[in-house]
């Protein structure tokens, strides 16, 4: 694969006291999407933000808002995030009892539906649901915190999911999240990824560095 990957800066690494400005700055620096990490202190051992912050950022967003839900149960909150402005809503299979129903609900609400793979989650989870999914997100770290080290063991999973997507003939985005740097970005794209989430690697160095940081991830 040598396509230009979608770059989705994770706002988890932004300055939370200046989120609107940070959104405008990464967009001006070339961000294709905004990745928003929602954590509940229950499904993952950290707490971040909720639908009110997505709503507050929406007027500043000129690119799609890619919302990664790390909350359980997830179903009761889907509507709130879509109403707040989420364009893509991604869920972990472990965060609810009926993944198929959850994905259908996300689409019914008007957003694109994503499935997120923890490092231990098998590609087979999605085997019978290729028609229901618009995006597959492979975690290359355990979810919960930014700044962790990329797990190379997940590259084979990215390759396996690439084969499944190609076999389906469907237009499904294959995104990678966690420890993505200029070096690991290359490995992900070579394995078949079409979108890259990056927090630390985008926001490092402050606003003056955002454009060069994003360009480095594109390779
Ligand atoms: C972690 C989040 C990631 C995180 C990535 O649970 O899903 O999006 O912000 O941060 P970096 O790019 O620093 O690994
Ligand atoms: Zn994320």
CSV table of C-alpha atoms and ligand atoms in Angstrom, one decimal:
chain,number,residue,atom,x,y,z
A,1,UNK,CA,0.0,0.0,0.0
A,2,UNK,CA,1.4,3.4,-0.8
A,3,UNK,CA,-1.7,5.5,-0.5
A,4,UNK,CA,-1.5,8.7,1.5
A,5,UNK,CA,-2.8,7.8,5.0
A,6,UNK,CA,-5.5,9.7,6.8
A,7,UNK,CA,-3.9,11.5,9.8
A,8,UNK,CA,-6.1,11.7,12.9
A,9,UNK,CA,-4.4,13.7,15.7
A,10,UNK,CA,-5.6,12.4,19.1
A,11,UNK,CA,-6.7,15.4,21.2
A,12,UNK,CA,-5.7,13.4,24.3
A,13,UNK,CA,-2.2,14.9,23.8
A,14,UNK,CA,-3.5,18.4,23.2
A,15,UNK,CA,-3.6,21.2,25.8
A,16,UNK,CA,-7.0,20.6,27.5
A,17,UNK,CA,-7.1,24.2,28.7
A,18,UNK,CA,-7.1,25.4,25.0
A,19,UNK,CA,-8.9,22.7,23.1
A,20,UNK,CA,-10.6,24.9,20.6
A,21,UNK,CA,-7.4,26.6,19.6
A,22,UNK,CA,-5.6,23.2,19.4
A,23,UNK,CA,-8.3,21.9,17.1
A,24,UNK,CA,-7.9,24.9,14.8
A,25,UNK,CA,-4.1,24.6,14.9
A,26,UNK,CA,-4.0,20.9,13.9
A,27,UNK,CA,-6.5,21.4,11.2
A,28,UNK,CA,-4.4,24.3,9.8
A,29,UNK,CA,-1.4,21.9,10.0
A,30,UNK,CA,-3.0,19.3,7.8
A,31,UNK,CA,-5.1,17.0,10.1
A,32,UNK,CA,-7.6,15.0,8.1
A,33,UNK,CA,-9.7,13.9,11.1
A,34,UNK,CA,-9.9,14.7,14.8
A,35,UNK,CA,-9.6,11.7,17.0
A,36,UNK,CA,-11.4,12.0,20.3
A,37,UNK,CA,-10.7,9.5,23.1
A,38,UNK,CA,-13.6,9.0,25.5
A,39,UNK,CA,-12.7,7.1,28.7
A,40,UNK,CA,-14.9,6.3,31.7
A,41,UNK,CA,-12.5,5.1,34.4
A,42,UNK,CA,-14.3,1.7,34.2
A,43,UNK,CA,-13.7,0.2,30.8
A,44,UNK,CA,-10.2,1.7,30.9
A,45,UNK,CA,-8.2,3.0,33.9
A,46,UNK,CA,-8.5,6.7,32.9
A,47,UNK,CA,-11.2,9.4,32.6
A,48,UNK,CA,-11.2,12.0,29.8
A,49,UNK,CA,-14.2,13.8,28.3
A,50,UNK,CA,-17.8,13.4,27.3
A,51,UNK,CA,-20.4,14.5,24.7
A,52,UNK,CA,-20.5,18.1,26.0
A,53,UNK,CA,-16.9,18.6,25.0
A,54,UNK,CA,-17.6,17.0,21.6
A,55,UNK,CA,-20.5,19.5,21.2
A,56,UNK,CA,-18.3,22.4,22.3
A,57,UNK,CA,-15.6,21.5,19.7
A,58,UNK,CA,-18.0,20.8,16.8
A,59,UNK,CA,-18.2,24.5,15.7
A,60,UNK,CA,-14.4,24.5,15.5
A,61,UNK,CA,-14.2,21.3,13.5
A,62,UNK,CA,-13.8,21.5,9.7
A,63,UNK,CA,-12.8,17.8,9.4
A,64,UNK,CA,-14.6,14.7,10.6
A,65,UNK,CA,-14.7,14.0,14.3
A,66,UNK,CA,-13.5,10.4,14.9
A,67,UNK,CA,-14.8,9.4,18.3
A,68,UNK,CA,-13.3,6.4,20.0
A,69,UNK,CA,-15.5,5.2,22.9
A,70,UNK,CA,-13.7,3.4,25.7
A,71,UNK,CA,-16.8,3.2,27.9
A,72,UNK,CA,-19.0,0.4,29.2
A,73,UNK,CA,-21.9,0.0,28.8
A,74,UNK,CA,-21.6,1.9,25.5
A,75,UNK,CA,-25.1,1.6,24.1
A,76,UNK,CA,-26.8,4.2,26.3
A,77,UNK,CA,-24.4,6.9,25.1
A,78,UNK,CA,-24.3,6.4,21.3
A,79,UNK,CA,-27.1,8.9,20.7
A,80,UNK,CA,-25.5,11.6,22.8
A,81,UNK,CA,-22.2,11.4,21.0
A,82,UNK,CA,-23.8,11.5,17.5
A,83,UNK,CA,-26.1,14.4,18.5
A,84,UNK,CA,-23.0,16.2,19.8
A,85,UNK,CA,-21.4,16.0,16.4
A,86,UNK,CA,-19.5,12.7,16.1
A,87,UNK,CA,-19.1,11.7,12.4
A,88,UNK,CA,-17.5,8.3,13.2
A,89,UNK,CA,-18.2,6.4,16.4
A,90,UNK,CA,-16.0,3.4,17.2
A,91,UNK,CA,-16.7,0.9,19.9
A,92,UNK,CA,-14.9,-2.0,21.5
A,93,UNK,CA,-16.7,-5.4,21.2
A,94,UNK,CA,-16.1,-5.9,24.9
A,95,UNK,CA,-18.2,-2.8,25.8
A,96,UNK,CA,-21.6,-4.2,25.1
A,97,UNK,CA,-23.4,-7.5,24.7
A,98,UNK,CA,-24.5,-7.2,21.0
A,99,UNK,CA,-21.9,-5.7,18.7
A,100,UNK,CA,-24.0,-6.2,15.6
A,101,UNK,CA,-26.9,-4.3,17.2
A,102,UNK,CA,-24.5,-1.5,18.4
A,103,UNK,CA,-23.1,-1.0,14.9
A,104,UNK,CA,-26.5,-0.9,13.3
A,105,UNK,CA,-27.6,1.7,15.9
A,106,UNK,CA,-24.6,3.9,15.1
A,107,UNK,CA,-25.5,3.9,11.4
A,108,UNK,CA,-29.1,4.4,12.1
A,109,UNK,CA,-28.2,7.5,14.1
A,110,UNK,CA,-26.4,8.8,11.1
A,111,UNK,CA,-22.7,8.2,11.9
A,112,UNK,CA,-20.2,5.9,10.5
A,113,UNK,CA,-19.6,2.8,12.6
A,114,UNK,CA,-16.2,1.5,13.8
A,115,UNK,CA,-15.0,-1.5,15.7
A,116,UNK,CA,-11.9,-1.3,17.8
A,117,UNK,CA,-9.5,-4.2,18.5
A,118,UNK,CA,-7.7,-4.4,21.8
A,119,UNK,CA,-4.3,-6.1,21.5
A,120,UNK,CA,-5.9,-9.3,22.6
A,121,UNK,CA,-9.0,-9.1,20.4
A,122,UNK,CA,-9.1,-11.5,17.5
A,123,UNK,CA,-9.9,-10.4,13.9
A,124,UNK,CA,-12.6,-13.1,14.0
A,125,UNK,CA,-14.8,-10.8,16.0
A,126,UNK,CA,-15.6,-9.0,12.8
A,127,UNK,CA,-15.8,-12.0,10.5
A,128,UNK,CA,-19.6,-12.0,10.2
A,129,UNK,CA,-20.0,-8.3,10.3
A,130,UNK,CA,-18.1,-6.8,7.4
A,131,UNK,CA,-21.4,-5.4,6.0
A,132,UNK,CA,-22.0,-3.4,9.2
A,133,UNK,CA,-18.7,-1.7,9.6
A,134,UNK,CA,-17.2,1.4,8.1
A,135,UNK,CA,-14.0,1.5,10.0
A,136,UNK,CA,-11.7,-1.0,11.8
A,137,UNK,CA,-9.4,0.4,14.5
A,138,UNK,CA,-6.4,-1.7,15.6
A,139,UNK,CA,-5.0,-0.7,19.0
A,140,UNK,CA,-1.2,-1.0,19.0
A,141,UNK,CA,-1.2,-0.3,22.8
A,142,UNK,CA,-3.5,-1.2,25.6
A,143,UNK,CA,-6.1,1.6,25.6
A,144,UNK,CA,-6.2,4.1,28.4
A,145,UNK,CA,-3.2,6.4,28.0
A,146,UNK,CA,-1.2,8.2,25.4
A,147,UNK,CA,2.5,8.1,25.2
A,148,UNK,CA,2.9,4.3,25.2
A,149,UNK,CA,5.2,2.2,23.1
A,150,UNK,CA,3.9,0.6,19.9
A,151,UNK,CA,3.3,-3.1,20.0
A,152,UNK,CA,4.9,-4.7,16.9
A,153,UNK,CA,2.8,-7.8,17.6
A,154,UNK,CA,-0.2,-6.0,16.2
A,155,UNK,CA,1.3,-5.6,12.7
A,156,UNK,CA,0.3,-9.2,11.8
A,157,UNK,CA,-3.2,-8.4,12.9
A,158,UNK,CA,-3.3,-5.3,10.7
A,159,UNK,CA,-2.2,-7.5,7.8
A,160,UNK,CA,-4.9,-10.1,8.6
A,161,UNK,CA,-7.6,-7.4,8.7
A,162,UNK,CA,-6.3,-5.9,5.5
A,163,UNK,CA,-6.9,-9.3,3.8
A,164,UNK,CA,-10.4,-9.5,5.3
A,165,UNK,CA,-11.3,-6.0,4.1
A,166,UNK,CA,-9.9,-6.7,0.6
A,167,UNK,CA,-11.8,-10.0,0.4
A,168,UNK,CA,-15.0,-8.3,1.4
A,169,UNK,CA,-14.7,-5.8,-1.5
A,170,UNK,CA,-16.0,-3.1,0.9
A,171,UNK,CA,-14.7,0.4,1.4
A,172,UNK,CA,-13.6,0.0,5.1
A,173,UNK,CA,-11.0,2.3,6.7
A,174,UNK,CA,-8.2,0.5,8.5
A,175,UNK,CA,-7.0,2.7,11.3
A,176,UNK,CA,-4.2,2.2,13.8
A,177,UNK,CA,-4.0,3.8,17.3
A,178,UNK,CA,-1.2,3.9,19.8
A,179,UNK,CA,2.5,4.6,19.7
A,180,UNK,CA,2.3,5.8,16.1
A,181,UNK,CA,5.5,7.7,15.2
A,182,UNK,CA,7.1,8.5,11.9
A,183,UNK,CA,8.9,5.1,12.1
A,184,UNK,CA,6.0,3.0,13.2
A,185,UNK,CA,3.6,4.8,10.8
A,186,UNK,CA,5.6,3.4,7.9
A,187,UNK,CA,5.2,-0.2,9.3
A,188,UNK,CA,1.4,0.3,9.7
A,189,UNK,CA,0.9,1.6,6.2
A,190,UNK,CA,3.1,-1.2,4.7
A,191,UNK,CA,0.8,-3.6,6.7
A,192,UNK,CA,-2.3,-2.1,5.0
A,193,UNK,CA,-3.4,0.7,7.3
A,194,UNK,CA,-5.2,3.6,5.6
A,195,UNK,CA,-5.6,5.9,8.7
A,196,UNK,CA,-3.2,6.7,11.6
A,197,UNK,CA,-4.1,8.1,15.0
A,198,UNK,CA,-1.3,10.0,16.7
A,199,UNK,CA,-1.3,12.0,19.9
A,200,UNK,CA,2.2,12.4,21.2
A,201,UNK,CA,3.8,12.4,17.7
A,202,UNK,CA,1.5,15.2,16.5
A,203,UNK,CA,1.4,17.5,19.6
A,204,UNK,CA,5.1,17.2,20.6
A,205,UNK,CA,6.8,20.6,20.3
A,206,UNK,CA,3.7,22.8,20.4
A,207,UNK,CA,1.8,24.5,17.6
A,208,UNK,CA,4.8,25.5,15.5
A,209,UNK,CA,5.7,21.8,15.1
A,210,UNK,CA,2.3,20.4,14.2
A,211,UNK,CA,2.7,20.8,10.4
A,212,UNK,CA,6.1,19.1,10.3
A,213,UNK,CA,5.0,16.4,12.8
A,214,UNK,CA,2.0,15.6,10.6
A,215,UNK,CA,4.1,15.6,7.4
A,216,UNK,CA,6.6,13.2,9.1
A,217,UNK,CA,3.8,10.8,9.8
A,218,UNK,CA,2.7,10.8,6.1
A,219,UNK,CA,6.3,9.9,5.2
B,1,LIG,C1,-5.4,5.6,24.0
B,1,LIG,C2,-5.9,6.3,22.9
B,1,LIG,C3,-5.0,6.8,21.9
B,1,LIG,C4,-3.9,7.7,22.4
B,1,LIG,C5,-2.7,7.6,21.5
B,1,LIG,O1,-6.3,4.8,24.6
B,1,LIG,O2,-6.9,5.5,22.2
B,1,LIG,O3,-5.7,7.5,20.9
B,1,LIG,O4,-4.3,9.0,22.5
B,1,LIG,O5,-1.7,8.4,22.0
B,1,LIG,P1,-0.2,8.2,21.4
B,1,LIG,O6,-0.3,8.6,20.0
B,1,LIG,O7,0.6,9.2,22.3
B,1,LIG,O8,0.2,6.8,21.6
B,2,LIG,ZN1,-8.0,6.4,20.5
